[in-house]
Structures are given as C-alpha cells and as structure tokens.
CSV table of C-alpha atoms and ligand atoms in Angstrom, one decimal:
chain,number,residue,atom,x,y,z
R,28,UNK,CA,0.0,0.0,0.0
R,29,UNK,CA,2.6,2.8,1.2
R,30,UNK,CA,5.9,3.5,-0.4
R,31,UNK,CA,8.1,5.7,2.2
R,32,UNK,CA,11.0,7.3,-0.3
R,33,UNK,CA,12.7,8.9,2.5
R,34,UNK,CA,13.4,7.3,5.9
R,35,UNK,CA,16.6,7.1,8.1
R,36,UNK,CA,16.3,4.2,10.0
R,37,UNK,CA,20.2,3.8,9.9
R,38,UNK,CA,19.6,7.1,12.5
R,39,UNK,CA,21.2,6.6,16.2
R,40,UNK,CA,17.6,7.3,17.1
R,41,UNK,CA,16.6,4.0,16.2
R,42,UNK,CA,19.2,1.9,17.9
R,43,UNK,CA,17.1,1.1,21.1
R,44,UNK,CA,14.5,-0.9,18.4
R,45,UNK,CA,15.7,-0.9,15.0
R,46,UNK,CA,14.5,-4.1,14.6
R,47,UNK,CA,11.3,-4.1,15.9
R,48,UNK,CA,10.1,-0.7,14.0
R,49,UNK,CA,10.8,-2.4,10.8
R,50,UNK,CA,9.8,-5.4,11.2
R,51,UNK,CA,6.4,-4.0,12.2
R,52,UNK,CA,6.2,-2.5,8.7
R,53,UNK,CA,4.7,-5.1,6.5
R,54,UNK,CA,1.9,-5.5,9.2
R,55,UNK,CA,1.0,-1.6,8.8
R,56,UNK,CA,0.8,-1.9,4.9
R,57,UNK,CA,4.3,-0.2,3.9
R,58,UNK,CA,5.5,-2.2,1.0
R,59,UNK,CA,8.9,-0.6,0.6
R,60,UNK,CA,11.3,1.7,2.0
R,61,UNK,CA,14.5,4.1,0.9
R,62,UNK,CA,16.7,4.5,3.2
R,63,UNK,CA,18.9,7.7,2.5
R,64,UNK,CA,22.5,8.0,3.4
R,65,UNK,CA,24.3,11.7,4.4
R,66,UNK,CA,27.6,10.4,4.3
R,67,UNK,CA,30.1,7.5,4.1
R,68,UNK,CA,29.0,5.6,7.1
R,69,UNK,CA,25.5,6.1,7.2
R,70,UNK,CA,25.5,4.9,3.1
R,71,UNK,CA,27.2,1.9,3.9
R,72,UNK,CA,24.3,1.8,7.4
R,73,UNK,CA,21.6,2.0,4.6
R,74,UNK,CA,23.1,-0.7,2.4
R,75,UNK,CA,23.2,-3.4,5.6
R,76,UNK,CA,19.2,-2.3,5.9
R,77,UNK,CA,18.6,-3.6,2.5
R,78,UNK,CA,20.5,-6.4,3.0
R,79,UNK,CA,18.5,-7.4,5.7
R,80,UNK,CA,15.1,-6.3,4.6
R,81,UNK,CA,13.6,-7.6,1.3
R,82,UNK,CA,11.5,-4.2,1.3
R,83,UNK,CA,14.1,-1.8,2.0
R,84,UNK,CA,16.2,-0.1,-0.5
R,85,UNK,CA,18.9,2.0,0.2
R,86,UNK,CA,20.3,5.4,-1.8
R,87,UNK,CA,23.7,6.8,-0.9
R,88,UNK,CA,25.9,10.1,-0.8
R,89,UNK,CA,26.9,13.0,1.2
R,90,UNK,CA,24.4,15.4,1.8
R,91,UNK,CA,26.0,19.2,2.5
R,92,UNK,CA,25.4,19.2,6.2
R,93,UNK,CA,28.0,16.3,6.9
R,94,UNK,CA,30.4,18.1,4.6
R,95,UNK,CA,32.2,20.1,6.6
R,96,UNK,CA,33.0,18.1,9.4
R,97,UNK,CA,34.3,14.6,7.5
R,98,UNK,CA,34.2,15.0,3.6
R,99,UNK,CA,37.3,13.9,2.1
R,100,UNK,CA,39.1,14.1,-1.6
R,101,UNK,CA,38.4,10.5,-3.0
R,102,UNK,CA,35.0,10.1,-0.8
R,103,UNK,CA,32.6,10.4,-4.1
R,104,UNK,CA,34.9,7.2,-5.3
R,105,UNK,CA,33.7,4.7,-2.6
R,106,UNK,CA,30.3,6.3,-3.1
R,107,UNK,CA,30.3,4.7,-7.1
R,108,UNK,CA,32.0,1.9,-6.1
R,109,UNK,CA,28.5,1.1,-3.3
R,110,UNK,CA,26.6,2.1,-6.2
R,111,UNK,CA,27.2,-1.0,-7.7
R,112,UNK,CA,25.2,-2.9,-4.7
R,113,UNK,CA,22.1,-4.5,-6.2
R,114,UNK,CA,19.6,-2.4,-3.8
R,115,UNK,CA,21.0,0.9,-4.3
R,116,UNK,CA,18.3,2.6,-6.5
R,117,UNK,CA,19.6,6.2,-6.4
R,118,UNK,CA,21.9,8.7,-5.4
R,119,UNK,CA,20.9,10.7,-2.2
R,120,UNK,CA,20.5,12.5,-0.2
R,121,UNK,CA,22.6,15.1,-1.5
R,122,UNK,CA,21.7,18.7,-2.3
R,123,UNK,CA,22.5,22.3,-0.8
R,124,UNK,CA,21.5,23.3,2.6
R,125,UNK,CA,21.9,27.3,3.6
R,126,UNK,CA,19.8,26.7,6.4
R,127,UNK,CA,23.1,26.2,9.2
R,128,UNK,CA,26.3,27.2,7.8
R,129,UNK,CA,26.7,29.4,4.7
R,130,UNK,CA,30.5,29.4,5.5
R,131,UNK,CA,31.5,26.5,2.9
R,132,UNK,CA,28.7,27.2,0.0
R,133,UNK,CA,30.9,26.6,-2.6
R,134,UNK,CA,32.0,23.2,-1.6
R,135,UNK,CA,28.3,22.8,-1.3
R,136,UNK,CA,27.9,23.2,-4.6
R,137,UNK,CA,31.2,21.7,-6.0
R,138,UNK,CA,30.2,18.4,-3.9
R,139,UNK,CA,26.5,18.5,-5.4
R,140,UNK,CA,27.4,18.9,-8.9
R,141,UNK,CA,29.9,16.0,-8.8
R,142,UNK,CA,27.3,13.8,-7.5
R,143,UNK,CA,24.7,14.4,-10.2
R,144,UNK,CA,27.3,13.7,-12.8
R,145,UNK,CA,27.9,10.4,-11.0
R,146,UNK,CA,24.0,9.5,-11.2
R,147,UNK,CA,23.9,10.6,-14.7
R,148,UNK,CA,27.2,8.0,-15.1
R,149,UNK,CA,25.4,5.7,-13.6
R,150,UNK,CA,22.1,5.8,-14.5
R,151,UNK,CA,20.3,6.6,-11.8
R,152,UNK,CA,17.7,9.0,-10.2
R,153,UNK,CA,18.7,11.3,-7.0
R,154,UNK,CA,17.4,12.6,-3.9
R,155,UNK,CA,17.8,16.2,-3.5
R,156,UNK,CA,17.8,18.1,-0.2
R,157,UNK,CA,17.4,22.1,-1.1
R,158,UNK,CA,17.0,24.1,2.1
R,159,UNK,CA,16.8,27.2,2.1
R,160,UNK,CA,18.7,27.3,-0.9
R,161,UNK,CA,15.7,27.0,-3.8
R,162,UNK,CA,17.3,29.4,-6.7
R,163,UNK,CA,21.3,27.4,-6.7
R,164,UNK,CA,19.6,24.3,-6.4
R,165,UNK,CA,17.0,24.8,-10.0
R,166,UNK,CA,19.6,26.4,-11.8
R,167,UNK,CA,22.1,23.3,-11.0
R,168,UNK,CA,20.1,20.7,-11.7
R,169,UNK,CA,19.3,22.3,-14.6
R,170,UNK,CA,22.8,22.5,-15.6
R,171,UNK,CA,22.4,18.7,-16.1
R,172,UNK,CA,19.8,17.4,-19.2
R,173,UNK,CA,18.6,14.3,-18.6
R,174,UNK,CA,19.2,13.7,-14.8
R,175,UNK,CA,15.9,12.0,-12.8
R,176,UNK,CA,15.1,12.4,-9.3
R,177,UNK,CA,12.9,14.2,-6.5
R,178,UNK,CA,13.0,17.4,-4.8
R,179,UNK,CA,12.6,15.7,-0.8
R,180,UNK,CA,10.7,17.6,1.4
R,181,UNK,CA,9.7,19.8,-1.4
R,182,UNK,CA,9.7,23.8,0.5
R,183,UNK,CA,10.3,25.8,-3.2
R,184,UNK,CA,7.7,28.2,-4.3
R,185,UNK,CA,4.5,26.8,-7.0
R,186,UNK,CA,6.6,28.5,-10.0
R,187,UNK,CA,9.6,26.6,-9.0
R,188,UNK,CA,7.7,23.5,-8.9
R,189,UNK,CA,6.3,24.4,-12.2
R,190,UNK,CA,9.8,24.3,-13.6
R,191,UNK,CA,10.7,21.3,-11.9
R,192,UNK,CA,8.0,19.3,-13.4
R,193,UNK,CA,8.4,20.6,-16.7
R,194,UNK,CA,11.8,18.9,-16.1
R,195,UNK,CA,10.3,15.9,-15.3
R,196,UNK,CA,11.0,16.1,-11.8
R,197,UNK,CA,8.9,14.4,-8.8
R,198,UNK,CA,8.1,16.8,-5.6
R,199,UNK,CA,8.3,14.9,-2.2
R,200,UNK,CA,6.1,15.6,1.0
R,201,UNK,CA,5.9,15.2,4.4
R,202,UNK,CA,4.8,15.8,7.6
R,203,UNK,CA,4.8,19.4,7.3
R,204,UNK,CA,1.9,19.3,4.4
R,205,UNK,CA,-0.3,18.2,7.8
R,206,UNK,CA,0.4,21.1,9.6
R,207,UNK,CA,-1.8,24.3,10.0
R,208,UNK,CA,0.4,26.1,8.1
R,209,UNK,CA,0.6,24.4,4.9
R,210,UNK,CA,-0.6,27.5,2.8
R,211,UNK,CA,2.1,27.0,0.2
R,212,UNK,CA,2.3,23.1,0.4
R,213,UNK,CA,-1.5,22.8,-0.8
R,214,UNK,CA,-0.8,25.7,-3.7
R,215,UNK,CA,2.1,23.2,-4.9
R,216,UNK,CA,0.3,20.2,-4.4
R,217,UNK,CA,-2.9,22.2,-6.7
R,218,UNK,CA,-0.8,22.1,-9.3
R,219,UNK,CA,1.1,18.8,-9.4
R,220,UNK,CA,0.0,16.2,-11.1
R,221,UNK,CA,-0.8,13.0,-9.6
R,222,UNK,CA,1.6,11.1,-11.4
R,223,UNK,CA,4.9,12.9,-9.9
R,224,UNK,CA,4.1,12.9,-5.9
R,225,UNK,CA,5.9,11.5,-3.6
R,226,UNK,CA,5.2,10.6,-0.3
R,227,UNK,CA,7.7,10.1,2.4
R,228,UNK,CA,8.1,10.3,6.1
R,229,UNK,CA,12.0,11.3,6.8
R,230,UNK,CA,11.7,9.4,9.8
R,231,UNK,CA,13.3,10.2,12.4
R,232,UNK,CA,12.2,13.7,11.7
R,233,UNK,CA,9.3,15.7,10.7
R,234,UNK,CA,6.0,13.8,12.3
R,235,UNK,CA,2.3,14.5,10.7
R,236,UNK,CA,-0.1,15.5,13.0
R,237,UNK,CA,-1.5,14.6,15.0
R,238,UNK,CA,1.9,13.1,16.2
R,239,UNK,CA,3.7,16.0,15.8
R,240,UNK,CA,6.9,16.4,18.5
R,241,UNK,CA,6.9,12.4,18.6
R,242,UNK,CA,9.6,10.4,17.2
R,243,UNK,CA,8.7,9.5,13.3
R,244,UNK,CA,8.5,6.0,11.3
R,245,UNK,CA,6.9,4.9,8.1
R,246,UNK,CA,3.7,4.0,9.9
R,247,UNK,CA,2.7,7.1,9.8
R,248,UNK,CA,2.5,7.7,6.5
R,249,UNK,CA,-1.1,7.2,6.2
R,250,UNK,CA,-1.9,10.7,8.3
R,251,UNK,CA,0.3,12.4,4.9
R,252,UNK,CA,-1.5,10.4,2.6
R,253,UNK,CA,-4.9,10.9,4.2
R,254,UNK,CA,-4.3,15.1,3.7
R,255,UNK,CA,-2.5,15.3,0.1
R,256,UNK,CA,-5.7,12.4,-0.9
R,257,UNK,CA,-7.7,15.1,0.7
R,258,UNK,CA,-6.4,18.2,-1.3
R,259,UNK,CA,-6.2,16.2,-4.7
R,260,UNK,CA,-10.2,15.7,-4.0
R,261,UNK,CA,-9.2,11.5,-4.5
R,262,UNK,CA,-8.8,10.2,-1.4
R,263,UNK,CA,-6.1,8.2,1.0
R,264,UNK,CA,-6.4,4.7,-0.8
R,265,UNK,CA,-6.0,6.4,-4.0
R,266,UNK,CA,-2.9,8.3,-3.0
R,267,UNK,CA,-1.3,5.7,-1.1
R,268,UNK,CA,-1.7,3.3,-3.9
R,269,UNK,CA,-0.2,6.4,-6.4
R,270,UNK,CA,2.2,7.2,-5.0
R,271,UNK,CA,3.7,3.6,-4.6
R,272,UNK,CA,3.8,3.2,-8.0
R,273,UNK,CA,5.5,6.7,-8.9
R,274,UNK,CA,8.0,5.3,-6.2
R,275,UNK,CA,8.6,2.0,-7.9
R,276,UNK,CA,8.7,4.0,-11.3
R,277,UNK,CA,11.2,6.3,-10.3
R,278,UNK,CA,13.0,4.0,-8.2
R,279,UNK,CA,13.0,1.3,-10.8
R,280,UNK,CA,11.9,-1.4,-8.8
K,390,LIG,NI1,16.6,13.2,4.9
C-alpha cells in the first residue's frame, strides 16, 4: 500500500529498536522503504538495511550538512563503487542546505554537482535536499539534461515547482503538508499532477499531526497520505496506492 521514499532508519535514534520498527512495517501496509544515506558511514548503514530487509532499499551520498566536518578528496569514489550494490536505487541524499552554515557554499555546490554527474554515469535517479537554498539548487540541476530524481521535502515556491516538473522532476512531502500552516504546500500540491508525488516520512524527523513532537516511522505515513488524498479531492487509498507506483517508477523497482 505505502511507499516511504525517504526514511533514516540507519539514524542513532533508532538503535534502542531498529528491529522491531521495521519489522512492524509489513503488518501496517508499507511495502517498501528508501533508506537515505548523508555520508560515508550512514550509506554503507543503509546498504546493511537492504540487506537485511527484502523491502528496503537504500540510496547513498553526502548530503552538504556532513560536509564540513568529515568529507574527504576520494569520498565520491567509494560512493560509485556502493553504487554497484544490487539495492542501491539512487543517489541521495545530496543537495545544498543554507539553512546552518553558509561558510562552505561553494564546496556545497562543488560536492553536489559531482554527485549528479555520478547519477547521470550511472544511470540513476537522485534525492535532492534544497533548504533554504531553492534558486542554486533549479539552476544546478538544470545544468544537467537528462538527470531524474525528487525534490525531498519539497519547501520551493508553486513557479519553481512548475519548472521542476516541466523537467520531469517528482516533488516529495511530508509531515509538514499536515500542519496548519501548509498554505504553500496545498498551492504546490494544486498544481502537481498526480503522477509525480511523492510521499515520504524522513523518519526520524518531521512527524504529521497529530503526532507532531513524537519520534517519526513509516507507519505514519497514512496521516500524509490521508491530507495530500484530501487536497487532490481523490482520497487516501487512492494516494497511497499512487504514489507507490511513482515510487517504484522512479526508483526502478
Ligand atoms: Ni533526509
């Protein structure tokens, strides 16, 4: 029924019970899960999920908050060489994040334009992560023709998601779209067609109401289908069933 595209479970916050949250998965109708990595270790994390869980996949890079602290010159060549794992289905997350730290921008940038080359290389769809950082973020992936993927956690404005799609990008939501304040979630989500949503959870982070505060898992994605089903005027069902196969479809699985 439920496709999460974006869940940590290789987070520390899941240590205590790892196990137990995902094996309660099937049971709550989530047929398959992507695991993101932000760096090196948490990548190679992701890749021992999908080892041991037929329904999760994993995606791997650095995304720009972990670059400052451990990036290295020769990291991006162990990510290609995990690439080659069976379950790895994209590269992610990776992206530009002004939110923090605008100190190291440009290796932001350097980092992020390396990696979509890679998935071009390889042949395979990305994860993006654009906080607070919406007008470097178009104009680089527009720099590259051709490359597939979703904007996570989609926070741009509707005319940026108009360009996006044009692209043949897919948005991704969350929590947030089930909060009071999701003005400018519903405008996007007016105008995107059904066919390029994306619903994920970004477990640990970012729980729907009415769980909001609480620590987040996959299971609750039905509270994010239920409201986007509700604002496309189709229903939860409907969306959950979707927005699996736009998953699958981008995903290639
Ligand atoms: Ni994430």
């Amino acid at each position: 029924m439920f496709f999460d595209t974006h869940a940590h479970y290789d987070s520390y916050k899941f240590n205590a019970d790892r196990d137990a949250v995902l094996s309660s998965l099937p049971g709550l109708g989530v047929e398959y899960v992507v695991d993101p990595g932000c760096d090196e270790i948490s990548s190679k994390e992701a890749i021992a999920l999908a080892e041991r869980y037929e329904f999760v996949y994993a995606a791997i890079g650095w995304q720009p908050q972990e670059l400052k602290e451990s990036y290295y010159d020769g990291a991006l060549d162990v990510i290609r060489e995990l690439a080659r794992h069976p379950k790895v289905v994209a590269i992610g997350e990776i992206g530009l994040d002004y939110y923090w730290d605008t100190s190291y921008n440009d290796l932001q940038k350097e980092v992020l334009r390396a990696q979509l080359q890679m998935a071009l290389d390889l042949d395979l769809p990305v994860i993006i992560h654009d906080r607070e950082a919406h007008g470097d973020s178009l104009a680089i992936v527009k720099e590259f023709p051709g490359l597939r993927g979703v904007f996570h956690c989609y926070s741009g404005s509707p005319e940026m998601a108009k360009e996006l799609l044009k692209l043949g990008w897919y948005l991704g939501f969350d929590g947030p779209v089930t909060y009071k304040n999701n003005r400018k979630h519903r405008e996007v989500l007016e105008i995107c067609p059904m066919e390029r949503i994306l619903i994920e959870t970004d477990s640990p982070y970012l729980s729907p109401e009415p769980l909001r505060g609480t620590r987040n898992f996959s299971g609750n994605l039905k509270y994010i289908a239920e409201k986007i089903g509700e604002i496309k005027g189709v229903g939860m069902e409907k969306m959950a069933r979707v927005t699996t196969e736009n998953g699958r479809r981008l995903f290639g699985i």
